[in-house]
mmCIF file of C-alpha atoms in Angstrom:
data_model
loop_
_atom_site.group_PDB
_atom_site.id
_atom_site.type_symbol
_atom_site.label_atom_id
_atom_site.label_comp_id
_atom_site.label_asym_id
_atom_site.label_seq_id
_atom_site.Cartn_x
_atom_site.Cartn_y
_atom_site.Cartn_z
ATOM 1 C CA MET A 1 0.000 0.000 0.000
ATOM 2 C CA ASP A 2 1.423 3.375 -1.005
ATOM 3 C CA PRO A 3 1.629 6.160 1.606
ATOM 4 C CA ASP A 4 -1.504 8.254 1.904
ATOM 5 C CA THR A 5 -3.533 5.738 -0.144
ATOM 6 C CA GLU A 6 -6.863 5.168 1.576
ATOM 7 C CA THR A 7 -8.585 1.792 1.689
ATOM 8 C CA THR A 8 -11.596 0.489 3.559
ATOM 9 C CA SER A 9 -10.905 -2.039 6.316
ATOM 10 C CA SER A 10 -13.202 -4.898 7.316
ATOM 11 C CA LEU A 11 -14.412 -2.828 10.270
ATOM 12 C CA PRO A 12 -17.447 -0.674 9.345
ATOM 13 C CA ASP A 13 -16.900 3.092 9.316
ATOM 14 C CA THR A 14 -13.128 2.708 9.693
ATOM 15 C CA THR A 15 -10.541 3.612 7.058
ATOM 16 C CA CYS A 16 -6.841 2.810 6.849
ATOM 17 C CA THR A 17 -4.129 5.197 5.643
ATOM 18 C CA ALA A 18 -0.341 5.070 5.735
ATOM 19 C CA VAL A 19 2.281 7.737 6.449
ATOM 20 C CA GLU A 20 6.058 7.570 6.578
ATOM 21 C CA SER A 21 6.824 9.807 9.563
ATOM 22 C CA VAL A 22 5.334 10.055 13.022
ATOM 23 C CA ASP A 23 5.557 13.844 12.619
ATOM 24 C CA GLU A 24 2.589 13.521 10.230
ATOM 25 C CA ILE A 25 0.526 12.314 13.216
ATOM 26 C CA ALA A 26 -0.608 14.761 15.887
ATOM 27 C CA PRO A 27 1.068 13.844 19.222
ATOM 28 C CA ASP A 28 -2.262 14.173 21.067
ATOM 29 C CA ALA A 29 -3.920 11.722 18.693
ATOM 30 C CA TRP A 30 -1.023 9.278 19.003
ATOM 31 C CA ASP A 31 -1.006 9.584 22.797
ATOM 32 C CA ALA A 32 -4.724 8.752 22.916
ATOM 33 C CA VAL A 33 -4.068 5.511 21.021
ATOM 34 C CA THR A 34 -1.015 4.557 23.109
ATOM 35 C CA ALA A 35 -2.379 5.637 26.498
ATOM 36 C CA GLU A 36 -2.018 2.140 27.969
ATOM 37 C CA ALA A 37 0.995 1.108 25.908
ATOM 38 C CA SER A 38 4.623 1.004 26.995
ATOM 39 C CA PHE A 39 7.236 3.706 26.650
ATOM 40 C CA PHE A 40 8.452 1.974 23.476
ATOM 41 C CA ALA A 41 5.246 2.986 21.688
ATOM 42 C CA CYS A 42 5.224 6.682 22.582
ATOM 43 C CA HIS A 43 5.399 9.457 19.971
ATOM 44 C CA ARG A 44 8.906 10.565 20.960
ATOM 45 C CA TRP A 45 10.259 6.996 20.824
ATOM 46 C CA GLN A 46 8.948 6.682 17.258
ATOM 47 C CA ARG A 47 10.835 9.853 16.310
ATOM 48 C CA PHE A 48 13.943 8.427 18.003
ATOM 49 C CA LEU A 49 13.666 5.276 15.880
ATOM 50 C CA GLU A 50 13.168 7.230 12.679
ATOM 51 C CA GLU A 51 16.416 9.088 13.349
ATOM 52 C CA ARG A 52 18.458 6.068 14.384
ATOM 53 C CA LEU A 53 17.291 3.327 11.981
ATOM 54 C CA THR A 54 17.974 2.774 8.298
ATOM 55 C CA ALA A 55 14.975 0.451 7.932
ATOM 56 C CA SER A 56 12.012 1.738 5.939
ATOM 57 C CA VAL A 57 9.391 3.009 8.401
ATOM 58 C CA ARG A 58 5.677 3.206 7.675
ATOM 59 C CA TYR A 59 2.740 3.814 10.030
ATOM 60 C CA LEU A 60 -0.590 2.186 9.260
ATOM 61 C CA LEU A 61 -3.382 4.328 10.740
ATOM 62 C CA TRP A 62 -7.069 3.638 11.286
ATOM 63 C CA HIS A 63 -9.605 6.474 11.667
ATOM 64 C CA ASP A 64 -13.278 6.179 12.525
ATOM 65 C CA GLY A 65 -16.113 7.934 10.695
ATOM 66 C CA ASP A 66 -15.522 11.124 12.698
ATOM 67 C CA GLY A 67 -11.872 11.259 11.672
ATOM 68 C CA ARG A 68 -10.640 10.173 15.112
ATOM 69 C CA LEU A 69 -7.453 8.079 15.187
ATOM 70 C CA VAL A 70 -8.481 4.775 16.793
ATOM 71 C CA ALA A 71 -5.561 2.469 15.975
ATOM 72 C CA ALA A 72 -2.015 2.489 14.676
ATOM 73 C CA LEU A 73 0.677 0.014 13.688
ATOM 74 C CA PRO A 74 4.309 1.060 13.114
ATOM 75 C CA THR A 75 6.068 -1.166 10.553
ATOM 76 C CA TYR A 76 9.740 -1.556 9.670
ATOM 77 C CA ALA A 77 10.982 -3.153 6.454
ATOM 78 C CA GLY A 78 14.500 -4.215 5.535
ATOM 79 C CA GLY A 79 17.081 -6.970 5.375
ATOM 80 C CA PRO A 80 19.308 -8.150 8.246
ATOM 81 C CA ASP A 81 21.900 -5.494 7.368
ATOM 82 C CA VAL A 82 19.573 -2.586 8.251
ATOM 83 C CA MET A 83 17.722 -3.999 11.263
ATOM 84 C CA PRO A 84 19.270 -3.166 14.651
ATOM 85 C CA ARG A 85 20.702 -5.930 16.792
ATOM 86 C CA PRO A 86 19.495 -7.899 18.665
ATOM 87 C CA PHE A 87 15.926 -7.520 17.402
ATOM 88 C CA THR A 88 16.351 -9.069 13.975
ATOM 89 C CA LEU A 89 15.101 -12.314 12.551
ATOM 90 C CA THR A 90 18.678 -13.602 12.718
ATOM 91 C CA HIS A 91 17.829 -14.408 16.360
ATOM 92 C CA VAL A 92 14.765 -16.454 15.436
ATOM 93 C CA ILE A 93 15.165 -19.821 13.747
ATOM 94 C CA HIS A 94 13.430 -19.761 10.337
ATOM 95 C CA ALA A 95 12.311 -23.269 9.323
ATOM 96 C CA GLU A 96 14.907 -25.898 8.484
ATOM 97 C CA ALA A 97 16.846 -23.743 6.041
ATOM 98 C CA GLY A 98 18.487 -21.674 8.785
ATOM 99 C CA VAL A 99 18.648 -17.928 9.197
ATOM 100 C CA PRO A 100 16.645 -15.909 6.663
ATOM 101 C CA ALA A 101 18.496 -13.402 4.538
ATOM 102 C CA GLY A 102 15.657 -11.771 2.649
ATOM 103 C CA LEU A 103 13.372 -8.814 3.301
ATOM 104 C CA SER A 104 11.472 -8.838 6.586
ATOM 105 C CA VAL A 105 8.686 -6.570 7.794
ATOM 106 C CA LEU A 106 8.424 -6.100 11.551
ATOM 107 C CA GLY A 107 5.244 -4.909 13.212
ATOM 108 C CA GLY A 108 5.025 -2.742 16.318
ATOM 109 C CA SER A 109 8.705 -2.136 17.021
ATOM 110 C CA ALA A 110 12.112 -2.857 15.549
ATOM 111 C CA TYR A 111 14.062 -1.759 18.623
ATOM 112 C CA GLY A 112 13.220 -1.825 22.306
ATOM 113 C CA TYR A 113 12.434 -4.862 24.406
ATOM 114 C CA GLN A 114 8.663 -4.283 24.647
ATOM 115 C CA ASN A 115 6.459 -4.570 21.577
ATOM 116 C CA ASP A 116 2.884 -3.381 22.062
ATOM 117 C CA GLY A 117 1.856 -4.872 18.741
ATOM 118 C CA LEU A 118 -1.552 -3.659 17.615
ATOM 119 C CA LEU A 119 -2.028 -0.177 19.131
ATOM 120 C CA ILE A 120 -5.729 0.455 19.719
ATOM 121 C CA ARG A 121 -7.418 3.205 21.746
ATOM 122 C CA PRO A 122 -8.279 1.878 25.224
ATOM 123 C CA ASP A 123 -11.887 3.101 24.929
ATOM 124 C CA VAL A 124 -12.663 0.948 21.865
ATOM 125 C CA PRO A 125 -15.230 -1.714 22.984
ATOM 126 C CA SER A 126 -13.891 -5.272 23.145
ATOM 127 C CA ARG A 127 -16.000 -6.605 20.242
ATOM 128 C CA GLU A 128 -14.963 -3.735 17.990
ATOM 129 C CA ARG A 129 -11.383 -4.123 19.194
ATOM 130 C CA ALA A 130 -11.314 -7.758 18.055
ATOM 131 C CA ALA A 131 -12.680 -6.828 14.612
ATOM 132 C CA LEU A 132 -10.225 -3.950 14.351
ATOM 133 C CA ALA A 133 -7.317 -6.223 15.304
ATOM 134 C CA ARG A 134 -8.241 -8.640 12.507
ATOM 135 C CA ALA A 135 -8.403 -5.738 10.055
ATOM 136 C CA MET A 136 -4.981 -4.530 11.210
ATOM 137 C CA VAL A 137 -3.461 -7.961 10.665
ATOM 138 C CA GLY A 138 -4.951 -8.051 7.165
ATOM 139 C CA GLU A 139 -3.486 -4.659 6.236
ATOM 140 C CA PHE A 140 -0.105 -5.666 7.698
ATOM 141 C CA ARG A 141 -0.027 -8.748 5.480
ATOM 142 C CA SER A 142 -1.075 -6.687 2.441
ATOM 143 C CA LEU A 143 1.743 -4.234 3.073
ATOM 144 C CA ALA A 144 4.275 -7.064 3.351
ATOM 145 C CA ARG A 145 3.060 -8.624 0.081
ATOM 146 C CA SER A 146 3.275 -5.278 -1.704
ATOM 147 C CA LEU A 147 6.884 -4.942 -0.591
ATOM 148 C CA GLY A 148 7.792 -8.488 -1.605
ATOM 149 C CA ALA A 149 8.677 -9.509 1.951
ATOM 150 C CA ASP A 150 9.917 -13.021 2.640
ATOM 151 C CA HIS A 151 8.522 -13.056 6.175
ATOM 152 C CA THR A 152 6.885 -10.846 8.795
ATOM 153 C CA ALA A 153 7.219 -10.814 12.577
ATOM 154 C CA PHE A 154 6.248 -9.204 15.840
ATOM 155 C CA LEU A 155 9.273 -9.448 18.142
ATOM 156 C CA CYS A 156 9.619 -8.905 21.918
ATOM 157 C CA VAL A 157 5.882 -9.410 22.429
ATOM 158 C CA PRO A 158 4.544 -9.730 26.017
ATOM 159 C CA ARG A 159 1.980 -12.419 26.790
ATOM 160 C CA ALA A 160 -1.104 -10.164 26.582
ATOM 161 C CA ARG A 161 -0.139 -8.910 23.130
ATOM 162 C CA LEU A 162 0.775 -12.436 22.029
ATOM 163 C CA ASP A 163 -2.739 -13.568 22.892
ATOM 164 C CA GLU A 164 -4.276 -10.620 21.026
ATOM 165 C CA LEU A 165 -2.224 -11.224 17.899
ATOM 166 C CA THR A 166 -3.004 -14.934 17.793
ATOM 167 C CA ALA A 167 -6.714 -14.237 18.421
ATOM 168 C CA ALA A 168 -6.573 -11.887 15.416
ATOM 169 C CA GLY A 169 -5.251 -14.757 13.299
ATOM 170 C CA TYR A 170 -1.636 -13.629 13.029
ATOM 171 C CA GLY A 171 1.415 -15.850 13.112
ATOM 172 C CA HIS A 172 2.359 -19.470 12.934
ATOM 173 C CA PRO A 173 0.960 -21.324 15.968
ATOM 174 C CA SER A 174 4.477 -21.665 17.442
ATOM 175 C CA ALA A 175 6.068 -18.757 19.348
ATOM 176 C CA GLY A 176 9.779 -18.460 20.066
ATOM 177 C CA LEU A 177 11.352 -17.107 23.258
ATOM 178 C CA LEU A 178 13.334 -14.002 22.319
ATOM 179 C CA SER A 179 14.310 -12.279 25.592
ATOM 180 C CA THR A 180 13.408 -11.951 29.261
ATOM 181 C CA VAL A 181 13.087 -8.573 31.004
ATOM 182 C CA ALA A 182 13.486 -7.778 34.713
ATOM 183 C CA THR A 183 10.885 -5.454 36.246
ATOM 184 C CA LEU A 184 10.332 -4.062 39.739
ATOM 185 C CA GLU A 185 6.974 -2.884 41.061
ATOM 186 C CA LEU A 186 7.301 -0.120 43.675
ATOM 187 C CA SER A 187 4.537 -0.053 46.277
ATOM 188 C CA SER A 188 6.162 2.611 48.456
ATOM 189 C CA PRO A 189 7.515 6.144 47.815
ATOM 190 C CA THR A 190 10.666 5.389 49.819
ATOM 191 C CA PHE A 191 13.707 3.165 49.490
ATOM 192 C CA ASP A 192 12.901 1.705 52.915
ATOM 193 C CA GLY A 193 9.584 0.589 51.473
ATOM 194 C CA TYR A 194 11.476 -1.289 48.758
ATOM 195 C CA LEU A 195 13.717 -2.879 51.397
ATOM 196 C CA ARG A 196 10.710 -4.155 53.336
ATOM 197 C CA SER A 197 9.703 -6.190 50.295
ATOM 198 C CA LEU A 198 12.937 -8.222 50.547
ATOM 199 C CA SER A 199 13.911 -11.077 52.836
ATOM 200 C CA ALA A 200 15.858 -10.272 56.013
ATOM 201 C CA HIS A 201 18.996 -11.815 54.528
ATOM 202 C CA ARG A 202 18.720 -9.757 51.353
ATOM 203 C CA ARG A 203 18.066 -6.550 53.315
ATOM 204 C CA THR A 204 21.320 -7.182 55.168
ATOM 205 C CA GLU A 205 23.190 -7.705 51.896
ATOM 206 C CA VAL A 206 21.734 -4.551 50.355
ATOM 207 C CA GLY A 207 22.699 -2.567 53.448
ATOM 208 C CA ARG A 208 26.260 -3.895 53.238
ATOM 209 C CA GLU A 209 26.546 -3.005 49.530
ATOM 210 C CA ARG A 210 25.213 0.496 50.155
ATOM 211 C CA ARG A 211 27.722 1.052 52.981
ATOM 212 C CA ILE A 212 30.619 -0.068 50.782
ATOM 213 C CA PHE A 213 29.532 2.412 48.128
ATOM 214 C CA ARG A 214 28.956 5.234 50.628
ATOM 215 C CA ASP A 215 32.414 4.685 52.196
ATOM 216 C CA SER A 216 34.166 4.475 48.816
ATOM 217 C CA GLY A 217 34.291 8.233 48.352
ATOM 218 C CA LEU A 218 32.661 8.052 44.919
ATOM 219 C CA SER A 219 30.311 10.903 44.063
ATOM 220 C CA TRP A 220 27.189 10.573 41.949
ATOM 221 C CA GLY A 221 24.584 12.779 40.309
ATOM 222 C CA PRO A 222 23.082 13.810 36.961
ATOM 223 C CA ALA A 223 25.395 13.739 33.968
ATOM 224 C CA ASP A 224 26.811 16.869 32.359
ATOM 225 C CA VAL A 225 24.805 16.895 29.113
ATOM 226 C CA PRO A 226 26.360 16.648 26.559
ATOM 227 C CA GLY A 227 29.829 17.107 28.059
ATOM 228 C CA ASP A 228 29.972 13.594 29.547
ATOM 229 C CA PHE A 229 28.725 11.751 26.469
ATOM 230 C CA ASP A 230 32.158 10.735 25.136
ATOM 231 C CA GLU A 231 33.118 9.149 28.457
ATOM 232 C CA ILE A 232 29.686 7.564 28.939
ATOM 233 C CA ALA A 233 29.891 6.013 25.467
ATOM 234 C CA ARG A 234 33.356 4.665 26.272
ATOM 235 C CA LEU A 235 32.111 3.038 29.490
ATOM 236 C CA ILE A 236 29.059 1.478 27.839
ATOM 237 C CA VAL A 237 31.191 0.054 25.009
ATOM 238 C CA ALA A 238 33.665 -1.383 27.533
ATOM 239 C CA THR A 239 30.807 -2.984 29.460
ATOM 240 C CA TYR A 240 29.403 -4.559 26.286
ATOM 241 C CA GLU A 241 32.825 -6.031 25.552
ATOM 242 C CA HIS A 242 33.229 -7.201 29.171
ATOM 243 C CA HIS A 243 30.086 -9.308 28.761
ATOM 244 C CA GLY A 244 31.168 -10.782 25.429
ATOM 245 C CA TYR A 245 28.939 -8.785 23.067
ATOM 246 C CA PRO A 246 30.145 -7.964 19.538
ATOM 247 C CA PRO A 247 32.174 -4.739 19.233
ATOM 248 C CA ILE A 248 30.160 -1.555 18.893
ATOM 249 C CA ASP A 249 31.277 1.856 17.669
ATOM 250 C CA PRO A 250 31.320 4.442 20.511
ATOM 251 C CA ALA A 251 29.999 6.974 17.995
ATOM 252 C CA VAL A 252 26.747 4.954 17.789
ATOM 253 C CA ILE A 253 26.298 5.160 21.566
ATOM 254 C CA HIS A 254 27.192 8.863 21.509
ATOM 255 C CA GLY A 255 24.584 9.465 18.803
ATOM 256 C CA ASN A 256 21.952 7.617 20.817
ATOM 257 C CA LEU A 257 22.718 9.735 23.879
ATOM 258 C CA GLU A 258 22.471 12.961 21.868
ATOM 259 C CA ALA A 259 19.142 11.940 20.340
ATOM 260 C CA GLN A 260 17.877 10.806 23.715
ATOM 261 C CA ALA A 261 18.716 14.156 25.330
ATOM 262 C CA ARG A 262 17.252 16.190 22.459
ATOM 263 C CA LEU A 263 13.997 14.264 22.049
ATOM 264 C CA PHE A 264 13.190 13.417 25.670
ATOM 265 C CA GLY A 265 14.522 16.463 27.508
ATOM 266 C CA GLU A 266 13.881 16.263 31.231
ATOM 267 C CA ASP A 267 12.351 12.812 30.785
ATOM 268 C CA THR A 268 15.747 11.392 29.896
ATOM 269 C CA LEU A 269 17.620 9.799 32.793
ATOM 270 C CA VAL A 270 21.424 9.791 32.924
ATOM 271 C CA LEU A 271 23.174 9.308 36.263
ATOM 272 C CA VAL A 272 26.956 9.118 36.598
ATOM 273 C CA CYS A 273 29.529 8.257 39.266
ATOM 274 C CA ARG A 274 32.928 9.899 39.569
ATOM 275 C CA ASP A 275 36.161 9.004 41.323
ATOM 276 C CA GLU A 276 37.878 12.323 42.113
ATOM 277 C CA GLY A 277 36.298 13.803 39.011
ATOM 278 C CA ARG A 278 36.983 10.872 36.694
ATOM 279 C CA LEU A 279 33.860 9.233 35.268
ATOM 280 C CA VAL A 280 33.740 5.583 36.369
ATOM 281 C CA GLY A 281 30.084 4.653 35.881
ATOM 282 C CA ALA A 282 26.926 5.721 34.059
ATOM 283 C CA VAL A 283 23.345 4.510 33.823
ATOM 284 C CA SER A 284 21.048 5.776 31.087
ATOM 285 C CA GLY A 285 17.334 5.458 30.437
ATOM 286 C CA PHE A 286 13.996 7.256 30.389
ATOM 287 C CA VAL A 287 11.091 8.333 32.553
ATOM 288 C CA HIS A 288 7.641 7.698 31.045
ATOM 289 C CA GLY A 289 4.899 8.766 33.428
ATOM 290 C CA SER A 290 5.253 6.487 36.447
ATOM 291 C CA GLN A 291 7.360 4.010 34.467
ATOM 292 C CA TRP A 292 11.175 4.132 34.556
ATOM 293 C CA ILE A 293 13.267 2.342 31.948
ATOM 294 C CA VAL A 294 16.913 1.742 32.880
ATOM 295 C CA PRO A 295 18.434 -0.489 30.199
ATOM 296 C CA TRP A 296 21.968 0.889 29.678
ATOM 297 C CA LEU A 297 24.847 0.689 32.148
ATOM 298 C CA GLY A 298 28.535 1.460 31.711
ATOM 299 C CA LEU A 299 31.219 0.713 34.325
ATOM 300 C CA ASP A 300 34.917 0.926 35.015
ATOM 301 C CA TYR A 301 35.202 -2.631 36.342
ATOM 302 C CA GLU A 302 38.477 -1.988 38.190
ATOM 303 C CA VAL A 303 36.604 0.536 40.338
ATOM 304 C CA ALA A 304 33.357 -1.446 40.424
ATOM 305 C CA ARG A 305 35.001 -4.513 41.980
ATOM 306 C CA LYS A 306 36.068 -2.497 45.036
ATOM 307 C CA THR A 307 33.079 -0.238 45.571
ATOM 308 C CA ALA A 308 29.835 -2.185 44.883
ATOM 309 C CA LEU A 309 29.340 0.340 42.072
ATOM 310 C CA TYR A 310 27.402 -2.102 39.897
ATOM 311 C CA PHE A 311 24.658 -2.731 42.451
ATOM 312 C CA ASN A 312 24.375 0.872 43.574
ATOM 313 C CA LEU A 313 24.444 2.646 40.222
ATOM 314 C CA GLY A 314 22.656 -0.138 38.359
ATOM 315 C CA TYR A 315 19.885 -0.777 40.927
ATOM 316 C CA TYR A 316 19.745 1.106 44.209
ATOM 317 C CA LEU A 317 20.201 4.693 43.029
ATOM 318 C CA PRO A 318 17.565 4.364 40.243
ATOM 319 C CA ILE A 319 15.168 2.708 42.744
ATOM 320 C CA GLU A 320 15.759 5.504 45.243
ATOM 321 C CA GLN A 321 15.239 8.195 42.613
ATOM 322 C CA ALA A 322 12.161 6.553 41.096
ATOM 323 C CA ALA A 323 10.494 6.063 44.490
ATOM 324 C CA ARG A 324 11.147 9.705 45.372
ATOM 325 C CA ARG A 325 9.699 10.949 42.067
ATOM 326 C CA GLY A 326 6.533 8.859 42.104
ATOM 327 C CA GLY A 327 7.659 5.961 39.951
ATOM 328 C CA SER A 328 5.659 2.762 40.292
ATOM 329 C CA ARG A 329 7.448 0.421 37.894
ATOM 330 C CA ILE A 330 11.079 0.124 36.784
ATOM 331 C CA ASP A 331 12.213 -1.900 33.777
ATOM 332 C CA PHE A 332 15.820 -2.974 34.295
ATOM 333 C CA GLY A 333 16.534 -4.600 30.959
ATOM 334 C CA VAL A 334 17.445 -8.089 29.853
ATOM 335 C CA ASN A 335 20.735 -9.123 31.482
ATOM 336 C CA ALA A 336 22.062 -10.269 34.902
ATOM 337 C CA LEU A 337 18.654 -11.668 35.812
ATOM 338 C CA HIS A 338 19.905 -13.785 38.714
ATOM 339 C CA ALA A 339 21.157 -10.697 40.580
ATOM 340 C CA LYS A 340 17.952 -8.816 39.784
ATOM 341 C CA VAL A 341 15.610 -11.581 40.940
ATOM 342 C CA LEU A 342 17.532 -11.794 44.238
ATOM 343 C CA ARG A 343 16.795 -8.076 44.675
ATOM 344 C CA GLY A 344 13.048 -8.425 44.397
ATOM 345 C CA MET A 345 12.505 -8.123 40.651
ATOM 346 C CA ASP A 346 10.141 -10.189 38.562
ATOM 347 C CA ILE A 347 10.898 -11.366 35.040
ATOM 348 C CA GLU A 348 8.702 -11.207 31.962
ATOM 349 C CA PRO A 349 9.385 -13.343 28.882
ATOM 350 C CA LYS A 350 9.134 -11.701 25.467
ATOM 351 C CA TRP A 351 8.069 -13.752 22.493
ATOM 352 C CA ALA A 352 8.702 -13.790 18.758
ATOM 353 C CA LEU A 353 5.635 -14.432 16.606
ATOM 354 C CA VAL A 354 6.504 -14.955 12.950
ATOM 355 C CA GLU A 355 4.731 -15.674 9.690
ATOM 356 C CA PRO A 356 7.260 -17.393 7.420
ATOM 357 C CA SER A 357 6.991 -17.296 3.669
ATOM 358 C CA ALA A 358 5.038 -20.086 2.032
ATOM 359 C CA GLY A 359 8.273 -21.890 1.223
ATOM 360 C CA GLY A 360 9.526 -21.706 4.787
ATOM 361 C CA GLU A 361 6.558 -23.139 6.673
ATOM 362 C CA ALA A 362 7.700 -26.769 6.555
ATOM 363 C CA GLY A 363 9.553 -27.687 9.705
ATOM 364 C CA TRP A 364 8.780 -24.433 11.463
ATOM 365 C CA SER A 365 7.326 -26.008 14.632
ATOM 366 C CA GLN A 366 10.322 -28.281 15.079
ATOM 367 C CA ALA A 367 12.725 -25.407 14.410
ATOM 368 C CA VAL A 368 11.019 -23.236 17.043
ATOM 369 C CA ARG A 369 11.012 -26.156 19.497
ATOM 370 C CA THR A 370 14.762 -26.539 19.014
ATOM 371 C CA HIS A 371 15.257 -22.801 19.398
ATOM 372 C CA ASN A 372 13.223 -22.696 22.626
ATOM 373 C CA ARG A 373 15.023 -25.695 24.102
ATOM 374 C CA HIS A 374 18.412 -24.085 23.472
ATOM 375 C CA ALA A 375 17.148 -20.742 24.807
ATOM 376 C CA LEU A 376 15.986 -22.419 28.034
ATOM 377 C CA GLU A 377 19.293 -24.231 28.451
ATOM 378 C CA GLU A 378 21.235 -20.992 27.981
ATOM 379 C CA PHE A 379 18.906 -19.132 30.343
ATOM 380 C CA ARG A 380 19.383 -21.680 33.134
ATOM 381 C CA ALA A 381 23.148 -21.727 32.672
ATOM 382 C CA ALA A 382 23.363 -17.928 32.807
ATOM 383 C CA ASN A 383 20.819 -17.186 35.545
ATOM 384 C CA GLY A 384 20.275 -20.214 37.787
ATOM 385 C CA GLU A 385 17.230 -22.077 39.000
ATOM 386 C CA ARG A 386 15.297 -19.294 40.731
ATOM 387 C CA PRO A 387 14.923 -17.106 37.615
ATOM 388 C CA ALA A 388 14.353 -20.292 35.583
ATOM 389 C CA ALA A 389 11.430 -21.204 37.860
ATOM 390 C CA LEU A 390 9.919 -17.752 37.273
ATOM 391 C CA LEU A 391 10.317 -18.213 33.528
ATOM 392 C CA ASP A 392 8.754 -21.685 33.650
ATOM 393 C CA ALA A 393 5.732 -20.282 35.497
ATOM 394 C CA LYS A 394 5.150 -17.771 32.671
ATOM 395 C CA TRP A 395 5.752 -20.093 29.736
ATOM 396 C CA THR A 396 2.943 -20.125 27.192
ATOM 397 C CA ASP A 397 1.267 -23.051 25.472
ATOM 398 C CA LEU A 398 2.020 -21.279 22.184
ATOM 399 C CA ALA A 399 5.762 -21.883 22.697
ATOM 400 C CA PRO A 400 6.727 -25.564 22.251
ATOM 401 C CA ARG A 401 9.711 -26.742 24.277
#
């Protein structure tokens, strides 16, 4: 479907259009559609993606008879070379032939570990919502066919969205485990309230780690924006390498930080730690209403080993700040889940729902089963039995083991 070409969906009195920039959509209208969605669906995040991605972006929009925006679906088209890691189909087994190399079209999000899938205004009645979801899936498939896509996918989908997509008829019946995110629900506006949610043993350990940090002489506070960005980028790159990730250009991290500061303003979150003025740690993320997102951490590990810097900058300082500023939920990203679960966090699996091309459907269920088995084995080896038990409890029947 070409941009700005209007077609009639299967839902009465609803029309579908397409635009190629979120700036063509009024922020108020977009916010009304995404009112109950995650940070990774907000208007500013879409602008951030448009700036940082080379994939072809297109927004499918549904308006009712009064011209009100009632639903939206961001889409991203491209090959593996233009999709950002790790959210590419190279991390999802594609039938028996191996990793796909052709054009893919992603729905909902191409970057960010929460995909809200089909974005529909919260006040749309449930029966109309179901019909609208089916219409959205149909238009998504039509777009992919018009582009000559080899496969489509919704990646990093939480369970509720997985159920909605499958009810709308999207995807092969098998879902693959893609990532697992740590989250913390805050029921108190104080750090002491957070501590009371932990066991007595863990409270003692947290107190010890906070004393080590307090006695270390390190100072912390908001970053100097943009003066600290070079050093922050260096620390984040070093941390990626420390954990065995592929090399990344510091200029990419620097560009992300600049875009983050420009587009999110006071809702960006960058805290740093210094040792006699030298930057030794940084944590970067966003504030979205009462939700805090803290996915990026950079450390000088020589300093961190002596000062409990990782636990304090990575967890305790963001918890303290979020509680003080009215935060109710913190997303802490996808790594080090064992340490996070021990500190009171829950984990939420994120799923990959894919529609392979007609030639790739044979063997898909077995390929996904193999993928999920390996993913579970790696998860247990990296995180231990307690996080694995939490993951098992949230496994879905749609994901064969």
